[in-house]
PDB file of C-alpha atoms in Angstrom:
ATOM      1  CA  MET G   1      75.527  47.245 149.819  1.00  0.00           C
ATOM      2  CA  ALA G   2      75.010  45.544 146.478  1.00  0.00           C
ATOM      3  CA  LEU G   3      72.519  42.992 145.161  1.00  0.00           C
ATOM      4  CA  THR G   4      73.275  39.333 145.919  1.00  0.00           C
ATOM      5  CA  TYR G   5      72.568  37.018 142.971  1.00  0.00           C
ATOM      6  CA  ARG G   6      71.952  33.274 143.492  1.00  0.00           C
ATOM      7  CA  SER G   7      73.811  32.508 140.264  1.00  0.00           C
ATOM      8  CA  THR G   8      76.841  34.323 141.584  1.00  0.00           C
ATOM      9  CA  LYS G   9      76.610  32.842 145.095  1.00  0.00           C
ATOM     10  CA  GLY G  10      76.045  29.277 143.799  1.00  0.00           C
ATOM     11  CA  SER G  11      73.495  28.457 146.524  1.00  0.00           C
ATOM     12  CA  PRO G  12      70.049  29.574 147.706  1.00  0.00           C
ATOM     13  CA  LEU G  13      69.846  33.050 149.239  1.00  0.00           C
ATOM     14  CA  THR G  14      69.283  33.413 152.951  1.00  0.00           C
ATOM     15  CA  ILE G  15      66.349  35.399 154.387  1.00  0.00           C
ATOM     16  CA  GLU G  16      68.731  38.252 155.262  1.00  0.00           C
ATOM     17  CA  GLU G  17      70.150  38.354 151.745  1.00  0.00           C
ATOM     18  CA  ILE G  18      66.648  38.464 150.276  1.00  0.00           C
ATOM     19  CA  ASP G  19      65.665  41.313 152.634  1.00  0.00           C
ATOM     20  CA  ASN G  20      68.816  43.188 151.726  1.00  0.00           C
ATOM     21  CA  ASN G  21      68.020  42.806 148.042  1.00  0.00           C
ATOM     22  CA  PHE G  22      64.557  44.378 148.576  1.00  0.00           C
ATOM     23  CA  ALA G  23      66.044  47.130 150.739  1.00  0.00           C
ATOM     24  CA  PHE G  24      68.427  47.950 147.922  1.00  0.00           C
ATOM     25  CA  PHE G  25      65.585  49.477 145.840  1.00  0.00           C
ATOM     26  CA  THR G  26      64.369  51.832 148.571  1.00  0.00           C
ATOM     27  CA  GLY G  27      67.368  54.194 148.441  1.00  0.00           C
ATOM     28  CA  SER G  28      69.343  56.073 145.805  1.00  0.00           C
ATOM     29  CA  HIS G  29      71.596  54.206 143.414  1.00  0.00           C
ATOM     30  CA  SER G  30      73.862  54.989 140.500  1.00  0.00           C
ATOM     31  CA  ILE G  31      73.583  53.176 137.181  1.00  0.00           C
ATOM     32  CA  THR G  32      76.712  52.665 135.127  1.00  0.00           C
ATOM     33  CA  GLY G  33      75.884  51.904 131.517  1.00  0.00           C
ATOM     34  CA  SER G  34      72.478  52.039 129.837  1.00  0.00           C
ATOM     35  CA  LEU G  35      68.988  51.588 131.237  1.00  0.00           C
ATOM     36  CA  THR G  36      66.386  50.435 128.726  1.00  0.00           C
ATOM     37  CA  ILE G  37      62.734  50.560 129.735  1.00  0.00           C
ATOM     38  CA  SER G  38      60.207  49.049 127.343  1.00  0.00           C
ATOM     39  CA  GLY G  39      57.165  49.991 129.418  1.00  0.00           C
ATOM     40  CA  SER G  40      56.384  52.992 131.615  1.00  0.00           C
ATOM     41  CA  LEU G  41      58.622  54.654 134.179  1.00  0.00           C
ATOM     42  CA  ILE G  42      56.773  56.386 136.997  1.00  0.00           C
ATOM     43  CA  VAL G  43      58.950  58.478 139.279  1.00  0.00           C
ATOM     44  CA  SER G  44      57.611  60.202 142.370  1.00  0.00           C
ATOM     45  CA  GLY G  45      60.874  61.998 143.103  1.00  0.00           C
ATOM     46  CA  SER G  46      63.648  63.326 140.896  1.00  0.00           C
ATOM     47  CA  ILE G  47      65.792  61.858 138.171  1.00  0.00           C
ATOM     48  CA  LEU G  48      69.350  63.167 138.102  1.00  0.00           C
ATOM     49  CA  SER G  49      71.616  62.527 135.119  1.00  0.00           C
ATOM     50  CA  THR G  50      75.109  63.836 134.495  1.00  0.00           C
ATOM     51  CA  GLU G  51      74.959  62.705 130.859  1.00  0.00           C
ATOM     52  CA  ALA G  52      72.516  63.395 128.011  1.00  0.00           C
ATOM     53  CA  LEU G  53      69.055  61.926 128.508  1.00  0.00           C
ATOM     54  CA  GLN G  54      67.823  60.713 125.123  1.00  0.00           C
ATOM     55  CA  VAL G  55      64.141  59.974 124.443  1.00  0.00           C
ATOM     56  CA  SER G  56      62.952  58.406 121.207  1.00  0.00           C
ATOM     57  CA  GLY G  57      59.252  58.844 122.016  1.00  0.00           C
ATOM     58  CA  ALA G  58      57.188  61.603 123.599  1.00  0.00           C
ATOM     59  CA  LEU G  59      57.984  63.046 126.991  1.00  0.00           C
ATOM     60  CA  ASN G  60      54.559  63.829 128.444  1.00  0.00           C
ATOM     61  CA  PRO G  61      53.363  65.028 131.870  1.00  0.00           C
ATOM     62  CA  VAL G  62      50.891  62.904 133.785  1.00  0.00           C
ATOM     63  CA  ASP G  63      48.253  65.661 133.745  1.00  0.00           C
ATOM     64  CA  SER G  64      47.660  68.376 131.094  1.00  0.00           C
ATOM     65  CA  GLY G  65      48.980  71.702 132.284  1.00  0.00           C
ATOM     66  CA  GLY G  66      50.044  70.221 135.599  1.00  0.00           C
ATOM     67  CA  SER G  67      53.835  70.098 135.179  1.00  0.00           C
ATOM     68  CA  SER G  68      56.666  72.522 134.472  1.00  0.00           C
ATOM     69  CA  LEU G  69      59.910  72.159 132.574  1.00  0.00           C
ATOM     70  CA  GLY G  70      62.349  73.599 135.101  1.00  0.00           C
ATOM     71  CA  ASP G  71      61.572  76.109 137.850  1.00  0.00           C
ATOM     72  CA  PRO G  72      62.744  79.597 138.958  1.00  0.00           C
ATOM     73  CA  GLN G  73      65.623  78.028 140.967  1.00  0.00           C
ATOM     74  CA  TYR G  74      66.654  75.279 138.564  1.00  0.00           C
ATOM     75  CA  TYR G  75      66.069  76.489 134.994  1.00  0.00           C
ATOM     76  CA  TRP G  76      67.365  75.330 131.631  1.00  0.00           C
ATOM     77  CA  GLY G  77      70.245  77.127 129.966  1.00  0.00           C
ATOM     78  CA  GLU G  78      69.156  76.890 126.318  1.00  0.00           C
ATOM     79  CA  LEU G  79      66.283  75.312 124.428  1.00  0.00           C
ATOM     80  CA  TYR G  80      66.747  74.152 120.812  1.00  0.00           C
ATOM     81  CA  LEU G  81      63.639  73.542 118.712  1.00  0.00           C
ATOM     82  CA  SER G  82      62.959  72.832 115.078  1.00  0.00           C
ATOM     83  CA  SER G  83      61.161  75.493 113.031  1.00  0.00           C
ATOM     84  CA  ALA G  84      57.369  75.807 113.332  1.00  0.00           C
ATOM     85  CA  SER G  85      57.365  73.504 116.314  1.00  0.00           C
ATOM     86  CA  VAL G  86      55.976  75.585 119.200  1.00  0.00           C
ATOM     87  CA  ASN G  87      52.265  75.105 119.781  1.00  0.00           C
ATOM     88  CA  PHE G  88      50.499  77.016 122.571  1.00  0.00           C
ATOM     89  CA  MET G  89      47.500  75.059 123.831  1.00  0.00           C
ATOM     90  CA  GLY G  90      44.492  76.442 125.706  1.00  0.00           C
ATOM     91  CA  SER G  91      41.073  77.990 125.325  1.00  0.00           C
ATOM     92  CA  PRO G  92      40.942  80.596 122.514  1.00  0.00           C
ATOM     93  CA  ASN G  93      39.525  83.235 124.856  1.00  0.00           C
ATOM     94  CA  ASN G  94      41.986  82.688 127.693  1.00  0.00           C
ATOM     95  CA  GLN G  95      45.660  83.442 128.126  1.00  0.00           C
ATOM     96  CA  ILE G  96      47.417  80.526 126.464  1.00  0.00           C
ATOM     97  CA  ALA G  97      51.048  81.539 126.879  1.00  0.00           C
ATOM     98  CA  SER G  98      53.195  83.875 128.885  1.00  0.00           C
ATOM     99  CA  ILE G  99      56.755  85.048 128.234  1.00  0.00           C
ATOM    100  CA  LYS G 100      58.784  86.699 130.974  1.00  0.00           C
ATOM    101  CA  ALA G 101      62.240  88.071 130.321  1.00  0.00           C
ATOM    102  CA  TYR G 102      63.940  88.782 133.636  1.00  0.00           C
ATOM    103  CA  GLY G 103      66.981  91.027 133.468  1.00  0.00           C
ATOM    104  CA  GLU G 104      65.446  93.036 130.616  1.00  0.00           C
ATOM    105  CA  ASN G 105      63.055  95.961 130.785  1.00  0.00           C
ATOM    106  CA  VAL G 106      60.236  93.848 129.400  1.00  0.00           C
ATOM    107  CA  GLN G 107      58.545  92.213 132.353  1.00  0.00           C
ATOM    108  CA  GLY G 108      56.323  89.877 130.383  1.00  0.00           C
ATOM    109  CA  ALA G 109      54.370  89.151 127.234  1.00  0.00           C
ATOM    110  CA  SER G 110      51.321  86.999 126.709  1.00  0.00           C
ATOM    111  CA  PHE G 111      49.452  85.651 123.702  1.00  0.00           C
ATOM    112  CA  VAL G 112      45.664  85.758 124.011  1.00  0.00           C
ATOM    113  CA  ASN G 113      43.266  84.875 121.215  1.00  0.00           C
ATOM    114  CA  GLY G 114      45.827  85.748 118.534  1.00  0.00           C
ATOM    115  CA  ASN G 115      46.903  89.035 120.151  1.00  0.00           C
ATOM    116  CA  VAL G 116      50.207  89.940 121.810  1.00  0.00           C
ATOM    117  CA  TYR G 117      50.050  91.750 125.158  1.00  0.00           C
ATOM    118  CA  ILE G 118      53.169  93.324 126.619  1.00  0.00           C
ATOM    119  CA  ALA G 119      53.606  94.133 130.302  1.00  0.00           C
ATOM    120  CA  PRO G 120      54.686  97.717 131.175  1.00  0.00           C
ATOM    121  CA  ASN G 121      58.377  98.497 131.040  1.00  0.00           C
ATOM    122  CA  ILE G 122      60.145  99.186 134.295  1.00  0.00           C
ATOM    123  CA  GLY G 123      59.801 102.926 134.901  1.00  0.00           C
ATOM    124  CA  THR G 124      57.012 103.303 132.322  1.00  0.00           C
ATOM    125  CA  PRO G 125      53.919 105.216 133.523  1.00  0.00           C
ATOM    126  CA  ALA G 126      51.015 103.010 134.513  1.00  0.00           C
ATOM    127  CA  GLY G 127      48.809 101.977 131.617  1.00  0.00           C
ATOM    128  CA  PHE G 128      51.542 102.251 128.963  1.00  0.00           C
ATOM    129  CA  LYS G 129      52.848  99.096 127.318  1.00  0.00           C
ATOM    130  CA  ASN G 130      55.716  98.613 124.898  1.00  0.00           C
ATOM    131  CA  LEU G 131      56.883  96.011 122.409  1.00  0.00           C
ATOM    132  CA  ARG G 132      60.667  96.064 122.237  1.00  0.00           C
ATOM    133  CA  GLY G 133      62.813  95.432 119.186  1.00  0.00           C
ATOM    134  CA  SER G 134      62.064  95.659 115.476  1.00  0.00           C
ATOM    135  CA  PHE G 135      59.126  93.760 113.989  1.00  0.00           C
ATOM    136  CA  SER G 136      57.061  93.532 110.824  1.00  0.00           C
ATOM    137  CA  VAL G 137      53.420  92.797 110.071  1.00  0.00           C
ATOM    138  CA  GLY G 138      52.270  91.791 106.612  1.00  0.00           C
ATOM    139  CA  THR G 139      53.331  89.774 103.590  1.00  0.00           C
ATOM    140  CA  GLY G 140      56.983  89.696 102.579  1.00  0.00           C
ATOM    141  CA  SER G 141      57.898  92.622 104.869  1.00  0.00           C
ATOM    142  CA  TYR G 142      60.873  92.946 107.189  1.00  0.00           C
ATOM    143  CA  ALA G 143      62.259  95.458 109.661  1.00  0.00           C
ATOM    144  CA  ALA G 144      66.003  95.872 110.141  1.00  0.00           C
ATOM    145  CA  GLY G 145      67.779  98.202 112.544  1.00  0.00           C
ATOM    146  CA  THR G 146      66.724  99.116 116.072  1.00  0.00           C
ATOM    147  CA  GLY G 147      63.155  99.905 117.028  1.00  0.00           C
ATOM    148  CA  SER G 148      61.804  99.853 113.461  1.00  0.00           C
ATOM    149  CA  VAL G 149      58.347  98.615 112.411  1.00  0.00           C
ATOM    150  CA  THR G 150      56.760  97.769 109.089  1.00  0.00           C
ATOM    151  CA  PHE G 151      53.128  97.233 108.177  1.00  0.00           C
ATOM    152  CA  GLY G 152      52.046  96.215 104.717  1.00  0.00           C
ATOM    153  CA  ARG G 153      52.998  94.289 101.634  1.00  0.00           C
ATOM    154  CA  PHE G 154      56.700  93.795 100.866  1.00  0.00           C
ATOM    155  CA  VAL G 155      57.681  96.971 102.733  1.00  0.00           C
ATOM    156  CA  GLN G 156      61.178  97.278 104.158  1.00  0.00           C
ATOM    157  CA  ALA G 157      62.702  99.265 107.010  1.00  0.00           C
ATOM    158  CA  ASN G 158      66.464  99.572 106.661  1.00  0.00           C
ATOM    159  CA  GLY G 159      67.355 102.088 109.383  1.00  0.00           C
ATOM    160  CA  ASN G 160      66.916 102.669 113.103  1.00  0.00           C
ATOM    161  CA  TYR G 161      63.534 103.799 114.416  1.00  0.00           C
ATOM    162  CA  GLN G 162      61.797 103.788 111.064  1.00  0.00           C
ATOM    163  CA  THR G 163      58.070 103.348 110.514  1.00  0.00           C
ATOM    164  CA  VAL G 164      57.159 102.007 107.065  1.00  0.00           C
ATOM    165  CA  VAL G 165      53.644 101.276 105.814  1.00  0.00           C
ATOM    166  CA  GLY G 166      51.976 100.595 102.472  1.00  0.00           C
ATOM    167  CA  ALA G 167      53.457  98.465  99.701  1.00  0.00           C
ATOM    168  CA  PHE G 168      56.841  98.131  97.950  1.00  0.00           C
ATOM    169  CA  ASN G 169      58.406 101.270  99.437  1.00  0.00           C
ATOM    170  CA  GLN G 170      61.655 102.784  98.229  1.00  0.00           C
ATOM    171  CA  VAL G 171      64.201 101.733 100.854  1.00  0.00           C
ATOM    172  CA  ASN G 172      66.060 104.424 102.784  1.00  0.00           C
ATOM    173  CA  SER G 173      68.552 104.118 105.666  1.00  0.00           C
ATOM    174  CA  ASN G 174      67.826 107.467 107.388  1.00  0.00           C
ATOM    175  CA  SER G 175      67.002 107.047 111.063  1.00  0.00           C
ATOM    176  CA  ASN G 176      63.688 108.273 112.535  1.00  0.00           C
ATOM    177  CA  SER G 177      61.995 108.182 109.119  1.00  0.00           C
ATOM    178  CA  PHE G 178      58.312 107.764 108.310  1.00  0.00           C
ATOM    179  CA  ILE G 179      57.631 106.235 104.882  1.00  0.00           C
ATOM    180  CA  ILE G 180      54.434 105.375 102.994  1.00  0.00           C
ATOM    181  CA  GLY G 181      55.154 103.089 100.062  1.00  0.00           C
ATOM    182  CA  ASN G 182      52.977 102.941  96.950  1.00  0.00           C
ATOM    183  CA  GLY G 183      55.032 100.781  94.655  1.00  0.00           C
ATOM    184  CA  THR G 184      53.648  97.948  92.565  1.00  0.00           C
ATOM    185  CA  GLY G 185      56.481  95.388  92.666  1.00  0.00           C
ATOM    186  CA  THR G 186      60.038  94.648  93.678  1.00  0.00           C
ATOM    187  CA  GLY G 187      61.304  96.245  90.466  1.00  0.00           C
ATOM    188  CA  SER G 188      59.121  99.345  90.764  1.00  0.00           C
ATOM    189  CA  ARG G 189      59.403 100.539  94.348  1.00  0.00           C
ATOM    190  CA  SER G 190      58.222 104.080  95.130  1.00  0.00           C
ATOM    191  CA  ASN G 191      57.106 106.257  98.013  1.00  0.00           C
ATOM    192  CA  LEU G 192      53.954 108.273  98.332  1.00  0.00           C
ATOM    193  CA  LEU G 193      55.452 110.068 101.344  1.00  0.00           C
ATOM    194  CA  PHE G 194      58.901 110.228 102.901  1.00  0.00           C
ATOM    195  CA  ALA G 195      59.544 112.207 106.088  1.00  0.00           C
ATOM    196  CA  SER G 196      62.932 112.443 107.827  1.00  0.00           C
ATOM    197  CA  GLY G 197      64.257 115.238 110.003  1.00  0.00           C
ATOM    198  CA  SER G 198      62.947 118.552 108.633  1.00  0.00           C
ATOM    199  CA  LEU G 199      62.279 117.106 105.168  1.00  0.00           C
ATOM    200  CA  ILE G 200      58.892 115.915 103.852  1.00  0.00           C
ATOM    201  CA  GLN G 201      58.734 114.589 100.297  1.00  0.00           C
ATOM    202  CA  VAL G 202      55.337 113.912  98.695  1.00  0.00           C
ATOM    203  CA  THR G 203      55.002 112.175  95.361  1.00  0.00           C
ATOM    204  CA  GLY G 204      51.546 112.759  93.917  1.00  0.00           C
ATOM    205  CA  SER G 205      48.798 115.223  94.730  1.00  0.00           C
ATOM    206  CA  ILE G 206      47.658 116.687  98.069  1.00  0.00           C
ATOM    207  CA  ILE G 207      44.087 117.752  98.786  1.00  0.00           C
ATOM    208  CA  ALA G 208      43.623 119.188 102.276  1.00  0.00           C
ATOM    209  CA  ASN G 209      41.113 121.787 103.478  1.00  0.00           C
ATOM    210  CA  GLY G 210      40.810 123.541 100.129  1.00  0.00           C
ATOM    211  CA  VAL G 211      44.501 123.302  99.186  1.00  0.00           C
ATOM    212  CA  TYR G 212      45.179 121.376  95.969  1.00  0.00           C
ATOM    213  CA  MET G 213      48.796 120.640  94.953  1.00  0.00           C
ATOM    214  CA  THR G 214      50.052 118.634  92.001  1.00  0.00           C
ATOM    215  CA  PRO G 215      53.545 118.315  90.454  1.00  0.00           C
ATOM    216  CA  GLN G 216      52.261 117.379  87.031  1.00  0.00           C
ATOM    217  CA  THR G 217      49.878 118.498  84.302  1.00  0.00           C
ATOM    218  CA  ILE G 218      46.351 117.524  85.264  1.00  0.00           C
ATOM    219  CA  THR G 219      42.797 117.792  84.026  1.00  0.00           C
ATOM    220  CA  LYS G 220      40.277 117.632  86.848  1.00  0.00           C
ATOM    221  CA  ASP G 221      37.074 118.881  88.406  1.00  0.00           C
ATOM    222  CA  ILE G 222      37.311 121.425  91.205  1.00  0.00           C
ATOM    223  CA  GLU G 223      34.295 122.127  93.424  1.00  0.00           C
ATOM    224  CA  VAL G 224      34.799 124.905  95.950  1.00  0.00           C
ATOM    225  CA  PRO G 225      31.940 125.151  98.484  1.00  0.00           C
ATOM    226  CA  SER G 226      30.389 128.486  99.375  1.00  0.00           C
ATOM    227  CA  ASN G 227      32.237 130.835 101.728  1.00  0.00           C
ATOM    228  CA  THR G 228      35.542 129.058 101.110  1.00  0.00           C
ATOM    229  CA  ASN G 229      39.006 130.197 100.019  1.00  0.00           C
ATOM    230  CA  ALA G 230      40.756 127.484  97.967  1.00  0.00           C
ATOM    231  CA  LEU G 231      44.271 127.330  96.579  1.00  0.00           C
ATOM    232  CA  LEU G 232      45.259 125.305  93.493  1.00  0.00           C
ATOM    233  CA  ILE G 233      49.032 124.886  92.795  1.00  0.00           C
ATOM    234  CA  GLY G 234      50.547 123.237  89.759  1.00  0.00           C
ATOM    235  CA  PRO G 235      52.555 123.842  86.582  1.00  0.00           C
ATOM    236  CA  SER G 236      49.744 123.208  84.094  1.00  0.00           C
ATOM    237  CA  ILE G 237      46.123 122.803  85.140  1.00  0.00           C
ATOM    238  CA  TYR G 238      43.038 122.330  83.002  1.00  0.00           C
ATOM    239  CA  LEU G 239      39.738 122.590  84.848  1.00  0.00           C
ATOM    240  CA  ASN G 240      36.748 120.795  83.388  1.00  0.00           C
ATOM    241  CA  ALA G 241      33.532 122.634  82.601  1.00  0.00           C
ATOM    242  CA  THR G 242      31.870 120.942  85.555  1.00  0.00           C
ATOM    243  CA  SER G 243      34.173 122.779  87.962  1.00  0.00           C
ATOM    244  CA  SER G 244      32.502 125.360  90.146  1.00  0.00           C
ATOM    245  CA  VAL G 245      33.209 127.949  92.814  1.00  0.00           C
ATOM    246  CA  GLY G 246      30.493 128.608  95.375  1.00  0.00           C
ATOM    247  CA  GLU G 247      29.034 131.931  96.438  1.00  0.00           C
ATOM    248  CA  ASN G 248      31.397 134.235  98.383  1.00  0.00           C
ATOM    249  CA  SER G 249      34.317 131.911  97.592  1.00  0.00           C
ATOM    250  CA  VAL G 250      37.651 132.530  95.927  1.00  0.00           C
ATOM    251  CA  LEU G 251      39.763 130.023  94.011  1.00  0.00           C
ATOM    252  CA  THR G 252      43.396 131.114  93.782  1.00  0.00           C
ATOM    253  CA  VAL G 253      45.400 129.333  91.110  1.00  0.00           C
ATOM    254  CA  LEU G 254      49.217 129.352  90.989  1.00  0.00           C
ATOM    255  CA  GLY G 255      50.354 128.027  87.631  1.00  0.00           C
ATOM    256  CA  ASP G 256      49.485 127.991  83.970  1.00  0.00           C
ATOM    257  CA  VAL G 257      45.749 127.344  84.116  1.00  0.00           C
ATOM    258  CA  ALA G 258      42.900 126.928  81.660  1.00  0.00           C
ATOM    259  CA  TYR G 259      39.419 126.982  83.179  1.00  0.00           C
ATOM    260  CA  PRO G 260      35.808 127.357  82.015  1.00  0.00           C
ATOM    261  CA  SER G 261      34.144 130.773  81.864  1.00  0.00           C
ATOM    262  CA  ASN G 262      31.699 129.987  84.648  1.00  0.00           C
ATOM    263  CA  ILE G 263      34.403 130.400  87.326  1.00  0.00           C
ATOM    264  CA  THR G 264      36.427 133.237  85.793  1.00  0.00           C
ATOM    265  CA  ALA G 265      34.890 135.962  87.946  1.00  0.00           C
ATOM    266  CA  ASN G 266      35.784 134.197  91.164  1.00  0.00           C
ATOM    267  CA  SER G 267      39.311 133.157  90.200  1.00  0.00           C
ATOM    268  CA  ILE G 268      42.708 134.755  90.555  1.00  0.00           C
ATOM    269  CA  THR G 269      45.257 133.321  88.148  1.00  0.00           C
ATOM    270  CA  LEU G 270      49.008 133.694  88.581  1.00  0.00           C
ATOM    271  CA  ASN G 271      51.124 132.272  85.799  1.00  0.00           C
ATOM    272  CA  LEU G 272      54.399 131.093  87.323  1.00  0.00           C
ATOM    273  CA  ASN G 273      56.130 131.465  83.996  1.00  0.00           C
ATOM    274  CA  THR G 274      55.485 135.225  83.978  1.00  0.00           C
ATOM    275  CA  LEU G 275      56.741 135.918  87.529  1.00  0.00           C
ATOM    276  CA  VAL G 276      59.900 138.023  87.853  1.00  0.00           C
ATOM    277  CA  GLN G 277      63.041 135.975  88.473  1.00  0.00           C
ATOM    278  CA  ALA G 278      65.059 137.389  91.395  1.00  0.00           C
ATOM    279  CA  THR G 279      67.198 135.994  94.188  1.00  0.00           C
ATOM    280  CA  ASN G 280      66.133 138.491  96.890  1.00  0.00           C
ATOM    281  CA  ASP G 281      63.866 141.446  97.651  1.00  0.00           C
ATOM    282  CA  THR G 282      66.449 143.967  96.399  1.00  0.00           C
ATOM    283  CA  GLU G 283      66.601 142.396  92.953  1.00  0.00           C
ATOM    284  CA  ALA G 284      62.792 141.990  92.931  1.00  0.00           C
ATOM    285  CA  ALA G 285      62.350 145.733  93.741  1.00  0.00           C
ATOM    286  CA  ALA G 286      64.755 146.657  90.961  1.00  0.00           C
ATOM    287  CA  ALA G 287      62.720 144.506  88.569  1.00  0.00           C
ATOM    288  CA  GLY G 288      59.545 146.376  89.469  1.00  0.00           C
ATOM    289  CA  VAL G 289      57.942 144.015  92.028  1.00  0.00           C
ATOM    290  CA  ASN G 290      55.975 145.987  94.615  1.00  0.00           C
ATOM    291  CA  ILE G 291      56.068 145.226  98.366  1.00  0.00           C
ATOM    292  CA  GLY G 292      53.719 142.302  98.963  1.00  0.00           C
ATOM    293  CA  GLY G 293      54.129 141.145  95.385  1.00  0.00           C
ATOM    294  CA  LEU G 294      55.263 137.720  94.277  1.00  0.00           C
ATOM    295  CA  TYR G 295      58.452 136.815  92.456  1.00  0.00           C
ATOM    296  CA  ARG G 296      60.260 133.554  91.624  1.00  0.00           C
ATOM    297  CA  SER G 297      63.713 132.360  92.691  1.00  0.00           C
ATOM    298  CA  GLY G 298      64.270 129.117  90.812  1.00  0.00           C
ATOM    299  CA  ASN G 299      61.574 126.695  91.964  1.00  0.00           C
ATOM    300  CA  TYR G 300      60.575 128.877  94.946  1.00  0.00           C
ATOM    301  CA  ILE G 301      57.821 131.494  95.054  1.00  0.00           C
ATOM    302  CA  LEU G 302      58.710 134.442  97.304  1.00  0.00           C
ATOM    303  CA  VAL G 303      56.872 137.492  98.621  1.00  0.00           C
ATOM    304  CA  ARG G 304      58.658 140.853  98.590  1.00  0.00           C
ATOM    305  CA  LEU G 305      58.632 142.202 102.171  1.00  0.00           C
ATOM    306  CA  THR G 306      61.215 144.999 102.005  1.00  0.00           C
TER     307      THR G 306
END
């Protein structure tokens, strides 16, 4: 049944034709061509379109937060957005967005007051939460590979399962690495610490529980508390006059050292340059090193045991 127009009929419409025209708008109808609406369109049911639906203005729900774009049964295939165009609205102290990825291990993620909360993975013990993928936090940083993270300023992860922190690290592709960068710019990248497999590389000095290590010539103050055994390792060390060793304490120095007279009595000095050079205990014994004595094999200090 179609609409009956007076201009087409050429005479006034009958009562039945008028009723039929009104009845026409109570059912479902197809529109061939374009439909232009200059005002508002209020639909209480559904709008089905087999072609693209183009909107030049805003497409808004009637009530804030009261409508959904798709549902669990009828969901959209893909969503294309311009950059910096997703705005999550809501109270700052409440959950303002939720992301659920069905078919993946991640059950859900939510953004609350600037924080990201991840739901437990399937099979993960209760209370544990995981953030999947590689991600970076900081300025100019990025994380490549699988399961890598970066925190800091212009730090880069370039391998799988790397953790990189600090600033301007020296990039390495070894998997399962832990790197602390201490560079000052893109042209002067360096690492304070690099750990991968059974290797730990430290650039700089280490001070930990009375152990002092340095790869370079230094001049510094050493204060060893009472009842403490301290070890100082380095090629050339010059201790200032303000250095001190407490009562019942011993400062052991491995390296070429110059120190003030006030700590001589409590110090044991081993000059690495005077140690016997040997590749094993047999050669060390032949060179006169007693059992328990120290000798040098290249850059390694060894103890004769046999």
